[in-house]
Tab-separated table of C-alpha atoms and ligand atoms in Angstrom:
chain	number	residue	atom	x	y	z
A	1286	MET	CA	0.000	0.000	0.000
A	1287	ASP	CA	1.355	3.445	-0.809
A	1288	ALA	CA	1.334	6.391	1.583
A	1289	ALA	CA	-1.812	7.887	0.058
A	1290	GLU	CA	-3.737	4.766	0.926
A	1291	LYS	CA	-2.764	5.036	4.554
A	1292	ARG	CA	-4.928	8.102	5.062
A	1293	VAL	CA	-8.600	8.507	5.648
A	1294	HIS	CA	-10.181	9.087	2.264
A	1295	THR	CA	-12.549	12.030	2.186
A	1296	PHE	CA	-15.162	12.905	-0.367
A	1297	VAL	CA	-17.663	15.709	-0.592
A	1298	ARG	CA	-21.108	15.065	-2.019
A	1299	VAL	CA	-23.131	18.085	-3.020
A	1300	LYS	CA	-26.909	17.773	-2.875
A	1301	PRO	CA	-28.410	18.839	-6.209
A	1302	THR	CA	-30.125	22.224	-6.093
A	1303	ALA	CA	-31.513	24.707	-8.587
A	1304	ASP	CA	-30.167	27.431	-6.338
A	1305	PHE	CA	-26.466	26.613	-6.391
A	1306	ALA	CA	-24.324	29.506	-5.131
A	1307	GLN	CA	-21.905	29.620	-8.050
A	1308	ASP	CA	-20.144	32.767	-6.927
A	1309	MET	CA	-19.413	31.262	-3.508
A	1310	ILE	CA	-18.595	27.596	-4.151
A	1311	LYS	CA	-16.126	26.597	-6.848
A	1312	PHE	CA	-14.835	23.108	-7.643
A	1313	GLY	CA	-11.226	22.592	-8.734
A	1314	PRO	CA	-10.599	21.382	-12.300
A	1315	ASP	CA	-9.434	17.950	-11.059
A	1316	ASN	CA	-12.586	17.612	-8.927
A	1317	LYS	CA	-10.410	17.235	-5.855
A	1318	SER	CA	-10.723	20.649	-4.308
A	1319	ILE	CA	-13.360	23.189	-3.325
A	1320	ASP	CA	-12.881	26.921	-2.936
A	1321	ILE	CA	-15.313	28.901	-0.834
A	1322	HIS	CA	-15.647	32.641	-1.148
A	1323	ILE	CA	-17.788	34.725	1.179
A	1324	LYS	CA	-18.319	38.376	0.345
A	1325	LYS	CA	-17.286	40.851	3.020
A	1326	ASP	CA	-20.218	41.867	5.088
A	1327	ALA	CA	-20.548	45.657	4.872
A	1328	LYS	CA	-22.838	45.713	7.913
A	1329	LYS	CA	-20.108	44.332	10.158
A	1330	GLY	CA	-18.233	47.647	10.287
A	1331	VAL	CA	-15.367	49.313	8.525
A	1332	VAL	CA	-12.675	47.154	10.079
A	1333	ASN	CA	-13.596	43.672	8.954
A	1334	ASN	CA	-10.820	41.163	9.271
A	1335	ARG	CA	-12.961	38.118	8.723
A	1336	GLN	CA	-11.449	35.614	6.364
A	1337	THR	CA	-13.353	35.504	3.104
A	1338	ASP	CA	-11.629	32.756	1.125
A	1339	TRP	CA	-10.967	29.121	1.930
A	1340	SER	CA	-9.578	26.282	-0.077
A	1341	PHE	CA	-10.100	22.623	0.770
A	1342	ARG	CA	-8.356	19.621	-0.731
A	1343	LEU	CA	-10.145	16.296	-0.789
A	1344	ASP	CA	-10.003	12.938	-2.503
A	1345	GLY	CA	-12.966	13.724	-4.684
A	1346	VAL	CA	-15.950	16.000	-5.160
A	1347	LEU	CA	-19.179	14.208	-6.045
A	1348	HIS	CA	-21.357	16.690	-7.815
A	1349	ASN	CA	-24.380	15.553	-9.807
A	1350	THR	CA	-23.232	12.016	-9.169
A	1351	SER	CA	-25.526	8.994	-9.329
A	1352	GLN	CA	-25.909	6.604	-6.399
A	1353	GLU	CA	-24.119	3.959	-8.441
A	1354	LEU	CA	-21.085	6.134	-9.128
A	1355	VAL	CA	-20.982	7.286	-5.512
A	1356	TYR	CA	-20.833	3.636	-4.466
A	1357	GLU	CA	-18.093	2.812	-6.964
A	1358	THR	CA	-16.048	5.809	-5.864
A	1359	VAL	CA	-16.338	5.614	-2.106
A	1360	ALA	CA	-17.260	2.068	-1.126
A	1361	GLU	CA	-16.472	-0.652	-3.641
A	1362	LYS	CA	-12.757	-1.015	-2.847
A	1363	LEU	CA	-13.330	-0.802	0.906
A	1364	VAL	CA	-15.951	-3.567	0.732
A	1365	SER	CA	-13.779	-5.821	-1.412
A	1366	GLU	CA	-10.903	-5.366	1.044
A	1367	ALA	CA	-13.274	-6.196	3.907
A	1368	LEU	CA	-13.877	-9.495	2.157
A	1369	THR	CA	-10.156	-10.254	2.437
A	1370	GLY	CA	-10.018	-9.361	6.139
A	1371	TYR	CA	-9.495	-5.594	6.357
A	1372	SER	CA	-12.225	-3.878	8.333
A	1373	GLY	CA	-13.673	-0.710	6.886
A	1374	THR	CA	-15.667	2.294	8.014
A	1375	ILE	CA	-17.742	4.684	5.919
A	1376	MET	CA	-19.172	7.708	7.656
A	1377	CYS	CA	-21.539	10.410	6.377
A	1378	TYR	CA	-21.223	13.824	8.019
A	1379	GLY	CA	-23.166	17.009	7.350
A	1380	GLN	CA	-26.067	19.256	8.239
A	1381	THR	CA	-29.633	17.952	8.330
A	1382	GLY	CA	-31.145	17.624	4.887
A	1383	ALA	CA	-27.784	17.521	3.099
A	1384	GLY	CA	-28.228	13.909	1.958
A	1385	LYS	CA	-26.487	11.703	4.564
A	1386	THR	CA	-29.332	9.179	4.798
A	1387	TYR	CA	-29.847	9.351	1.036
A	1388	THR	CA	-26.177	8.477	0.574
A	1389	MET	CA	-26.070	5.751	3.227
A	1390	THR	CA	-29.461	4.037	2.889
A	1391	GLY	CA	-30.880	5.731	-0.191
A	1392	ALA	CA	-34.431	6.068	-1.335
A	1393	THR	CA	-36.117	2.909	-0.137
A	1394	ALA	CA	-38.975	3.335	-2.599
A	1395	GLU	CA	-36.826	3.100	-5.685
A	1396	TYR	CA	-34.281	0.341	-6.215
A	1397	LYS	CA	-32.201	2.463	-8.568
A	1398	HIS	CA	-31.727	5.035	-5.843
A	1399	ARG	CA	-30.611	2.594	-3.166
A	1400	GLY	CA	-27.645	3.774	-1.155
A	1401	ILE	CA	-24.356	2.419	0.139
A	1402	ILE	CA	-25.766	-0.101	2.672
A	1403	PRO	CA	-27.921	-2.143	0.232
A	1404	ARG	CA	-25.179	-1.992	-2.397
A	1405	ALA	CA	-22.546	-3.156	0.101
A	1406	LEU	CA	-24.762	-6.090	1.098
A	1407	GLN	CA	-25.164	-6.940	-2.563
A	1408	GLN	CA	-21.390	-6.888	-3.122
A	1409	VAL	CA	-20.730	-8.999	-0.027
A	1410	PHE	CA	-23.233	-11.683	-0.994
A	1411	LYS	CA	-22.077	-11.747	-4.597
A	1412	ALA	CA	-18.529	-12.452	-3.517
A	1413	THR	CA	-18.960	-14.791	-0.585
A	1414	ALA	CA	-18.522	-18.527	-0.791
A	1415	HIS	CA	-20.171	-21.035	1.540
A	1416	SER	CA	-17.418	-20.806	4.123
A	1417	VAL	CA	-18.216	-17.165	4.808
A	1418	ARG	CA	-20.538	-16.191	7.611
A	1419	VAL	CA	-22.287	-12.830	7.390
A	1420	ARG	CA	-24.008	-11.168	10.331
A	1421	ILE	CA	-25.504	-7.725	10.752
A	1422	SER	CA	-26.522	-5.314	13.498
A	1423	TYR	CA	-28.151	-1.906	13.461
A	1424	LEU	CA	-27.533	0.493	16.314
A	1425	GLU	CA	-28.948	3.935	16.960
A	1426	ILE	CA	-27.519	6.411	19.449
A	1427	TYR	CA	-30.070	8.965	20.532
A	1428	ASN	CA	-29.328	11.457	23.337
A	1429	GLU	CA	-26.506	9.198	24.592
A	1430	THR	CA	-28.895	6.231	24.747
A	1431	LEU	CA	-28.146	3.094	22.759
A	1432	VAL	CA	-31.090	1.671	20.818
A	1433	ASP	CA	-31.103	-1.694	19.048
A	1434	LEU	CA	-32.982	-1.134	15.805
A	1435	LEU	CA	-33.186	-4.889	15.214
A	1436	SER	CA	-34.156	-5.869	18.724
A	1437	THR	CA	-36.220	-9.012	18.902
A	1438	THR	CA	-37.375	-8.383	22.481
A	1439	THR	CA	-39.626	-5.355	22.085
A	1440	ARG	CA	-41.339	-3.747	19.181
A	1441	SER	CA	-40.210	-0.240	19.868
A	1442	GLY	CA	-36.632	-1.376	19.509
A	1443	THR	CA	-35.773	-0.603	23.123
A	1444	SER	CA	-34.714	-3.641	25.056
A	1445	ASP	CA	-35.407	-4.126	28.792
A	1446	VAL	CA	-31.765	-4.683	29.570
A	1447	PRO	CA	-29.849	-1.422	29.238
A	1448	MET	CA	-27.241	-1.735	26.559
A	1449	ALA	CA	-23.654	-0.745	27.192
A	1450	VAL	CA	-20.408	-0.280	25.288
A	1451	VAL	CA	-17.870	-2.770	26.622
A	1452	ASP	CA	-14.101	-2.861	26.064
A	1453	CYS	CA	-12.577	-6.296	25.658
A	1454	PRO	CA	-9.217	-7.543	24.346
A	1455	GLN	CA	-10.666	-8.194	20.879
A	1456	GLY	CA	-12.073	-4.661	20.695
A	1457	VAL	CA	-15.251	-2.915	21.742
A	1458	TYR	CA	-18.682	-4.413	21.493
A	1459	VAL	CA	-22.163	-3.318	22.496
A	1460	LYS	CA	-23.593	-5.542	25.217
A	1461	GLY	CA	-27.234	-6.316	24.473
A	1462	LEU	CA	-27.090	-5.419	20.779
A	1463	SER	CA	-28.609	-8.193	18.679
A	1464	ILE	CA	-26.466	-9.530	15.860
A	1465	HIS	CA	-28.299	-11.441	13.143
A	1466	SER	CA	-26.906	-14.183	10.934
A	1467	VAL	CA	-27.943	-13.757	7.337
A	1468	SER	CA	-27.347	-16.137	4.482
A	1469	HIS	CA	-28.948	-14.252	1.613
A	1470	GLU	CA	-28.914	-10.681	0.388
A	1471	GLU	CA	-32.704	-10.637	0.627
A	1472	ASP	CA	-32.687	-11.531	4.368
A	1473	ALA	CA	-30.149	-8.785	5.004
A	1474	LEU	CA	-32.235	-6.226	3.092
A	1475	ASN	CA	-35.338	-7.249	5.033
A	1476	LEU	CA	-33.466	-6.588	8.273
A	1477	LEU	CA	-32.278	-3.214	6.985
A	1478	PHE	CA	-35.850	-2.211	6.185
A	1479	GLU	CA	-37.045	-3.573	9.531
A	1480	GLY	CA	-34.436	-1.342	11.164
A	1481	GLU	CA	-35.591	1.637	9.123
A	1482	THR	CA	-39.188	0.968	10.233
A	1483	ASN	CA	-38.099	0.713	13.879
A	1484	ARG	CA	-36.241	3.978	13.428
A	1485	ALA	CA	-39.445	5.595	12.190
A	1486	ILE	CA	-41.610	4.035	14.969
A	1487	ALA	CA	-39.190	5.112	17.692
A	1488	GLU	CA	-39.114	8.551	16.114
A	1489	HIS	CA	-42.868	8.761	16.323
A	1490	THR	CA	-43.327	7.374	19.847
A	1491	LEU	CA	-40.489	9.334	21.376
A	1492	ASN	CA	-41.435	12.430	19.409
A	1493	LYS	CA	-37.943	12.687	18.084
A	1494	ASN	CA	-36.392	13.546	14.807
A	1495	SER	CA	-34.263	10.935	13.092
A	1496	SER	CA	-31.760	13.551	12.015
A	1497	ARG	CA	-31.018	13.899	15.731
A	1498	SER	CA	-29.563	10.423	16.119
A	1499	HIS	CA	-26.478	8.573	14.918
A	1500	CYS	CA	-27.064	5.245	13.183
A	1501	ILE	CA	-24.481	2.515	12.719
A	1502	PHE	CA	-25.200	-0.418	10.431
A	1503	THR	CA	-22.542	-3.103	10.790
A	1504	ILE	CA	-21.807	-6.035	8.496
A	1505	TYR	CA	-19.632	-8.679	10.201
A	1506	ILE	CA	-17.787	-11.036	7.873
A	1507	GLU	CA	-16.111	-14.224	9.075
A	1508	SER	CA	-14.328	-16.456	6.590
A	1509	ARG	CA	-12.651	-19.760	7.399
A	1510	PHE	CA	-10.081	-21.480	5.274
A	1511	ARG	CA	-7.265	-23.948	5.583
A	1512	VAL	CA	-3.635	-22.952	5.405
A	1513	PHE	CA	-1.736	-26.281	5.441
A	1514	SER	CA	-3.055	-27.903	8.601
A	1515	ASP	CA	-4.307	-24.760	10.285
A	1516	VAL	CA	-7.880	-23.598	10.105
A	1517	LYS	CA	-7.692	-19.835	9.877
A	1518	CYS	CA	-10.588	-17.494	10.685
A	1519	VAL	CA	-10.459	-14.047	9.168
A	1520	ASN	CA	-12.819	-11.578	10.794
A	1521	SER	CA	-13.673	-8.169	9.494
A	1522	LYS	CA	-16.497	-5.723	9.799
A	1523	ILE	CA	-17.872	-2.908	7.717
A	1524	SER	CA	-19.292	-0.036	9.794
A	1525	LEU	CA	-21.668	2.212	7.881
A	1526	ILE	CA	-22.403	5.339	9.853
A	1527	ASP	CA	-25.107	7.928	9.288
A	1528	LEU	CA	-24.281	10.717	11.737
A	1529	ALA	CA	-26.754	13.135	13.273
A	1530	GLY	CA	-27.106	16.559	11.633
A	1531	SER	CA	-24.110	18.734	12.360
A	1532	GLU	CA	-25.891	22.127	12.363
A	1533	ARG	CA	-24.880	24.404	15.191
A	1534	LEU	CA	-27.026	25.163	18.207
A	1535	SER	CA	-26.954	28.928	17.739
A	1536	LYS	CA	-28.446	28.634	14.308
A	1537	THR	CA	-31.292	26.297	15.137
A	1538	ARG	CA	-32.643	28.477	17.998
A	1539	SER	CA	-34.067	25.357	19.580
A	1540	GLU	CA	-36.176	24.979	22.711
A	1541	GLY	CA	-37.212	22.194	25.142
A	1542	GLN	CA	-36.800	18.657	23.787
A	1543	VAL	CA	-35.225	19.930	20.580
A	1544	LEU	CA	-32.752	22.010	22.545
A	1545	LYS	CA	-31.797	18.984	24.648
A	1546	GLU	CA	-31.298	16.923	21.497
A	1547	ALA	CA	-29.257	19.641	19.863
A	1548	MET	CA	-27.061	19.857	22.949
A	1549	TYR	CA	-26.425	16.106	22.923
A	1550	ILE	CA	-25.637	16.158	19.220
A	1551	ASN	CA	-23.380	19.139	19.481
A	1552	LYS	CA	-21.629	17.476	22.389
A	1553	SER	CA	-21.174	14.103	20.731
A	1554	LEU	CA	-20.145	15.626	17.408
A	1555	SER	CA	-17.685	17.918	19.137
A	1556	PHE	CA	-16.279	14.899	21.035
A	1557	LEU	CA	-16.002	13.221	17.658
A	1558	GLU	CA	-14.142	16.251	16.358
A	1559	GLN	CA	-11.807	16.247	19.370
A	1560	LEU	CA	-11.127	12.579	18.763
A	1561	ILE	CA	-10.423	13.217	15.086
A	1562	ILE	CA	-7.946	15.963	16.020
A	1563	ALA	CA	-6.222	13.645	18.514
A	1564	LEU	CA	-6.106	10.774	16.013
A	1565	ALA	CA	-4.535	13.032	13.422
A	1566	ASP	CA	-1.769	14.135	15.801
A	1567	PRO	CA	1.101	11.641	15.776
A	1568	LYS	CA	2.450	13.020	19.075
A	1569	ARG	CA	-0.704	12.234	21.057
A	1570	ASP	CA	-0.674	9.026	23.024
A	1571	HIS	CA	-4.046	9.282	24.724
A	1572	MET	CA	-7.075	9.052	22.483
A	1573	PRO	CA	-10.318	10.360	24.035
A	1574	PHE	CA	-12.511	7.475	22.893
A	1575	ARG	CA	-14.559	7.248	26.066
A	1576	GLN	CA	-15.971	10.767	26.125
A	1577	SER	CA	-19.218	9.812	24.424
A	1578	LYS	CA	-21.123	6.687	23.410
A	1579	LEU	CA	-20.482	7.457	19.747
A	1580	THR	CA	-16.695	7.771	20.025
A	1581	HIS	CA	-16.562	4.741	22.332
A	1582	VAL	CA	-18.587	2.563	19.951
A	1583	LEU	CA	-16.376	3.722	17.075
A	1584	LYS	CA	-13.107	2.917	18.888
A	1585	ASP	CA	-12.294	0.007	16.522
A	1586	SER	CA	-13.832	1.651	13.490
A	1587	LEU	CA	-11.764	4.841	13.749
A	1588	GLY	CA	-8.787	3.440	15.647
A	1589	GLY	CA	-6.521	3.199	12.638
A	1590	ASN	CA	-6.475	-0.521	11.872
A	1591	CYS	CA	-9.058	-0.258	9.161
A	1592	ASN	CA	-9.836	1.527	5.933
A	1593	ILE	CA	-11.792	4.717	6.573
A	1594	VAL	CA	-13.825	6.817	4.184
A	1595	LEU	CA	-15.656	10.004	5.058
A	1596	VAL	CA	-18.389	11.515	2.933
A	1597	ALA	CA	-19.160	15.129	3.832
A	1598	ASN	CA	-22.644	15.935	2.543
A	1599	ILE	CA	-23.091	19.602	1.761
A	1600	ARG	CA	-25.802	21.850	0.388
A	1601	GLY	CA	-24.961	24.257	-2.381
A	1602	GLU	CA	-27.275	27.161	-1.452
A	1603	ALA	CA	-25.823	30.445	-0.216
A	1604	ALA	CA	-27.918	30.258	2.969
A	1605	HIS	CA	-26.037	27.137	4.066
A	1606	VAL	CA	-22.519	28.296	3.363
A	1607	GLU	CA	-21.496	28.472	7.062
A	1608	GLU	CA	-22.540	24.845	7.588
A	1609	THR	CA	-20.818	23.877	4.364
A	1610	LEU	CA	-17.621	25.496	5.634
A	1611	SER	CA	-17.812	23.657	8.904
A	1612	SER	CA	-18.411	20.301	7.160
A	1613	LEU	CA	-15.463	20.902	4.839
A	1614	ARG	CA	-13.274	21.744	7.839
A	1615	PHE	CA	-14.293	18.494	9.487
A	1616	ALA	CA	-13.551	16.582	6.278
A	1617	THR	CA	-10.064	18.030	5.866
A	1618	ARG	CA	-9.269	17.275	9.509
A	1619	MET	CA	-10.301	13.662	8.971
A	1620	ARG	CA	-7.944	13.553	6.031
A	1621	TRP	CA	-4.961	13.928	8.348
A	1622	ILE	CA	-5.686	10.718	10.183
A	1623	THR	CA	-3.348	7.976	9.086
A	1624	THR	CA	-4.503	4.398	9.091
A	1625	GLU	CA	-2.640	1.134	8.951
A	1626	PRO	CA	-5.198	-1.485	8.051
A	1627	VAL	CA	-4.361	-4.936	9.409
A	1628	ILE	CA	-6.033	-8.268	8.870
A	1629	SER	CA	-7.626	-9.662	11.977
A	1630	GLU	CA	-7.124	-13.408	11.940
A	1631	THR	CA	-7.382	-16.136	14.520
A	1632	TYR	CA	-6.784	-19.850	14.424
A	1633	ASP	CA	-9.571	-22.246	15.133
A	1634	ARG	CA	-7.843	-24.748	17.496
A	1635	GLU	CA	-10.605	-27.332	17.364
A	1636	GLY	CA	-10.680	-27.109	13.587
A	1637	THR	CA	-6.895	-27.392	13.424
A	1638	VAL	CA	-6.863	-30.542	15.595
A	1639	LYS	CA	-9.579	-32.105	13.443
A	1640	ALA	CA	-7.670	-31.207	10.271
A	1641	LEU	CA	-4.447	-32.677	11.705
A	1642	GLU	CA	-6.190	-35.898	12.695
A	1643	LYS	CA	-7.514	-36.252	9.164
A	1644	GLU	CA	-4.050	-35.601	7.781
A	1645	ILE	CA	-2.492	-38.280	10.036
A	1646	ILE	CA	-5.008	-40.858	8.814
A	1647	LEU	CA	-4.221	-39.982	5.199
A	1648	LEU	CA	-0.456	-40.102	5.771
A	1649	LYS	CA	-0.728	-43.489	7.491
A	1650	GLN	CA	-2.697	-44.827	4.549
A	1651	GLU	CA	-0.057	-43.485	2.211
A	1652	LEU	CA	2.771	-45.097	4.220
A	1653	ALA	CA	0.965	-48.420	4.354
A	1654	LEU	CA	0.558	-48.312	0.593
A	1655	HIS	CA	4.214	-47.458	0.170
A	1656	ASP	CA	5.306	-50.305	2.490
A	1657	SER	CA	3.142	-52.839	0.747
A	1658	LEU	CA	4.715	-51.827	-2.573
A	1659	VAL	CA	8.207	-52.549	-1.215
A	1660	ASN	CA	7.098	-55.652	0.703
A	1661	ARG	CA	7.415	-54.199	4.161
A	1662	SER	CA	3.875	-54.846	5.182
A	1663	LEU	CA	4.738	-55.704	8.791
A	1664	VAL	CA	6.212	-52.359	9.700
A	1665	THR	CA	4.131	-50.420	12.127
A	1666	TYR	CA	4.308	-46.659	12.536
A	1667	ASP	CA	2.288	-46.463	15.687
A	1668	PRO	CA	4.127	-45.774	18.930
A	1669	LEU	CA	5.056	-48.933	20.887
A	1670	THR	CA	2.324	-50.237	23.104
A	1671	ASP	CA	3.037	-50.922	26.780
A	1672	ILE	CA	2.958	-54.646	26.044
A	1673	GLN	CA	5.539	-54.272	23.266
A	1674	LYS	CA	7.766	-52.181	25.500
A	1675	ALA	CA	7.558	-54.774	28.314
A	1676	GLU	CA	8.363	-57.541	25.820
A	1677	ILE	CA	11.504	-55.742	24.598
A	1678	LYS	CA	12.635	-54.997	28.139
A	1679	SER	CA	12.275	-58.574	29.182
A	1680	GLN	CA	14.164	-59.816	26.107
A	1681	VAL	CA	17.045	-57.428	26.724
A	1682	HIS	CA	17.152	-58.487	30.354
A	1683	LYS	CA	17.246	-62.153	29.401
A	1684	TYR	CA	19.938	-61.500	26.774
A	1685	LEU	CA	22.176	-59.657	29.225
A	1686	LYS	CA	21.814	-62.479	31.698
A	1687	GLY	CA	22.791	-64.926	28.966
A	1688	ALA	CA	19.462	-66.687	29.118
A	1689	ILE	CA	18.947	-66.240	25.388
A	1690	ASP	CA	21.474	-66.021	22.558
A	1691	GLU	CA	19.497	-63.879	20.255
A	1692	ILE	CA	16.844	-61.237	20.508
A	1693	ASP	CA	13.560	-62.254	18.917
A	1694	LYS	CA	13.292	-60.880	15.374
A	1695	SER	CA	9.555	-60.622	15.599
A	1696	PRO	CA	7.976	-57.376	14.349
A	1697	GLN	CA	8.060	-55.841	17.802
A	1698	SER	CA	11.834	-55.824	17.810
A	1699	GLU	CA	12.054	-54.331	14.367
A	1700	GLN	CA	12.182	-50.905	15.878
A	1701	TRP	CA	14.776	-48.227	15.368
A	1702	ILE	CA	16.618	-46.620	18.223
A	1703	HIS	CA	18.561	-43.407	18.517
A	1704	LEU	CA	22.109	-44.029	19.742
A	1705	GLN	CA	24.345	-41.255	21.098
A	1706	PRO	CA	28.146	-41.698	21.186
A	1707	ASP	CA	29.219	-42.016	24.840
A	1708	SER	CA	31.543	-39.647	26.676
A	1709	GLN	CA	34.675	-41.657	25.821
A	1710	GLY	CA	34.030	-40.768	22.233
A	1711	GLN	CA	33.070	-44.170	20.925
A	1712	GLY	CA	33.418	-44.363	17.238
A	1713	GLU	CA	35.732	-41.692	16.009
A	1714	GLY	CA	36.204	-38.225	17.442
A	1715	ASN	CA	32.926	-36.369	17.352
A	1716	SER	CA	30.756	-39.054	15.831
A	1717	PRO	CA	27.212	-37.858	15.288
A	1718	SER	CA	24.388	-39.841	16.846
A	1719	VAL	CA	22.892	-42.614	14.697
A	1720	TRP	CA	19.592	-44.378	14.177
A	1721	ILE	CA	19.969	-48.174	14.191
A	1722	PRO	CA	17.641	-51.185	14.234
A	1723	SER	CA	17.289	-52.149	17.893
A	1724	LYS	CA	18.623	-55.638	17.296
A	1725	TRP	CA	22.052	-54.196	16.325
A	1726	LYS	CA	22.377	-52.789	19.795
A	1727	ALA	CA	21.902	-56.210	21.236
A	1728	GLU	CA	24.247	-57.874	18.766
A	1729	SER	CA	27.205	-55.477	18.559
A	1730	SER	CA	29.345	-53.254	20.754
A	1731	GLN	CA	28.909	-49.497	20.518
A	1732	SER	CA	32.208	-48.922	18.756
A	1733	GLU	CA	31.290	-51.509	16.118
A	1734	ILE	CA	27.962	-49.807	15.593
A	1735	PHE	CA	29.539	-46.399	15.093
A	1736	GLU	CA	32.145	-47.815	12.753
A	1737	THR	CA	29.469	-49.504	10.653
A	1738	ALA	CA	27.390	-46.328	10.660
A	1739	GLN	CA	30.394	-44.342	9.487
A	1740	LEU	CA	31.228	-46.843	6.745
A	1741	THR	CA	27.606	-46.776	5.571
A	1742	ARG	CA	27.681	-42.979	5.473
A	1743	ALA	CA	30.978	-42.908	3.578
B	389	ADP	P1	-29.939	13.993	5.915
B	389	ADP	O1	-29.972	12.536	6.219
B	389	ADP	O2	-28.556	14.506	5.722
B	389	ADP	O3	-30.699	14.794	6.905
B	389	ADP	P2	-31.517	13.203	3.656
B	389	ADP	O4	-30.674	12.144	3.110
B	389	ADP	O5	-32.708	12.784	4.444
B	389	ADP	O6	-30.665	14.218	4.515
B	389	ADP	O7	-31.934	14.145	2.444
B	389	ADP	C1	-32.959	15.100	2.534
B	389	ADP	C2	-33.829	15.016	1.266
B	389	ADP	O8	-33.055	15.300	0.125
B	389	ADP	C3	-34.407	13.638	1.053
B	389	ADP	O9	-35.711	13.784	0.571
B	389	ADP	C4	-33.518	13.039	-0.017
B	389	ADP	O10	-34.209	12.098	-0.798
B	389	ADP	C5	-33.085	14.250	-0.822
B	389	ADP	N1	-31.715	14.088	-1.361
B	389	ADP	C6	-30.571	14.170	-0.662
B	389	ADP	N2	-29.501	14.005	-1.444
B	389	ADP	C7	-29.962	13.793	-2.683
B	389	ADP	C8	-29.355	13.556	-3.965
B	389	ADP	N3	-28.036	13.458	-4.095
B	389	ADP	N4	-30.163	13.381	-5.020
B	389	ADP	C9	-31.490	13.457	-4.892
B	389	ADP	N5	-32.132	13.690	-3.729
B	389	ADP	C10	-31.400	13.861	-2.639
B	390	MG	MG1	-30.795	11.569	7.860
């Protein structure tokens, strides 16, 4: 991977509008930069030092771009790498109404306008073989409360057991969040739509606005394959994040419930921003992941071991230029985060033992075949049984006592033994140890054995 690939990739998607502020927003000729120009405000006094021009560099500007091309540009590579074990994260950031949900989920009514999530599921199921297990979960974070959008326990999507973000050696996970196994694209899409419905129901019953919550759709991929005798499991996940609207509190002039929501959002998005700044600073050793539920949940997804793509959704109208500026600032900050994607793999011990046992059976069959071809059908490759060992011991004992002249040449004694030269340097000088049929040991002296071994070697 080259250096460019070790950064977060950032794209800007502009929502189509008939009212595009051409004199304020200009795209670079290579479609990789945006210049913003704000006219000096005459009302703000004679001395006006406010900056009026900004230039932002990105990995791509998606303007008048179809859902299909957006997918190809921002997600296809990340998803195909997830299938080989590299986790990936795609995050949509921007003010309410700028097209985050349209980009992530898309228009559910029209297939052609489906977004990144259904397309990613399609790509995953197209590529996966039988040995791949796919699971999904759908989490919503609303006012620092975790909501399982695919909960099977209650209809409203809120489970009785409070959910919690838990750190464990393998990474973070959300305790109480249901994870569903899916074997077909259709099942996965049904769950996505079920989640969308739960999002709408919860919105209605809690009198909340969906643009006030963060949603994380996760696709977990687990593939198993054999590498020699080992059974390797490669685990990866794709986190698809639709963030809450990033508009500022001052602008919304909110009250009551809406004010509370806006405060939570502003807080969690500003914690996210603080985290992004810390992640982009190579000198920082403490990363403030635990400041909010969102940053905590995203610890693995933003932690640098995976591919990360950010889509900043902006609106092109003059009235939204402040929000556009702030989204572009966020995007360029994200661009400074470096990532070093690594494959997460584990070995399945039980599977490995089973595979080794199979291999031993096959090798034994092969040896038996080989022996029968060279007429050595009586050779056994199993370790000596206790009875065989006792038999040999007793024969050696008898031989040493002179009770027998010869050691029995029955199959039991046709074993090989490993003989080390003794300290007096039997054989010559530094003779290496030798393997000999056990009967030799009984029949000859050590020096004879080493001499014979040396002659055979010469
Ligand atoms: P957000 O999730 O950022 O609040 P939405 O995705 O809900 O915004 O978009 C607001 C409205 O604009 C929706 O009706 C959506 O269908 C429409 N929209 C957003 N982006 C596009 C686009 N690129 N092309 C067509 N319609 C869009
Ligand atoms: Mg939305």
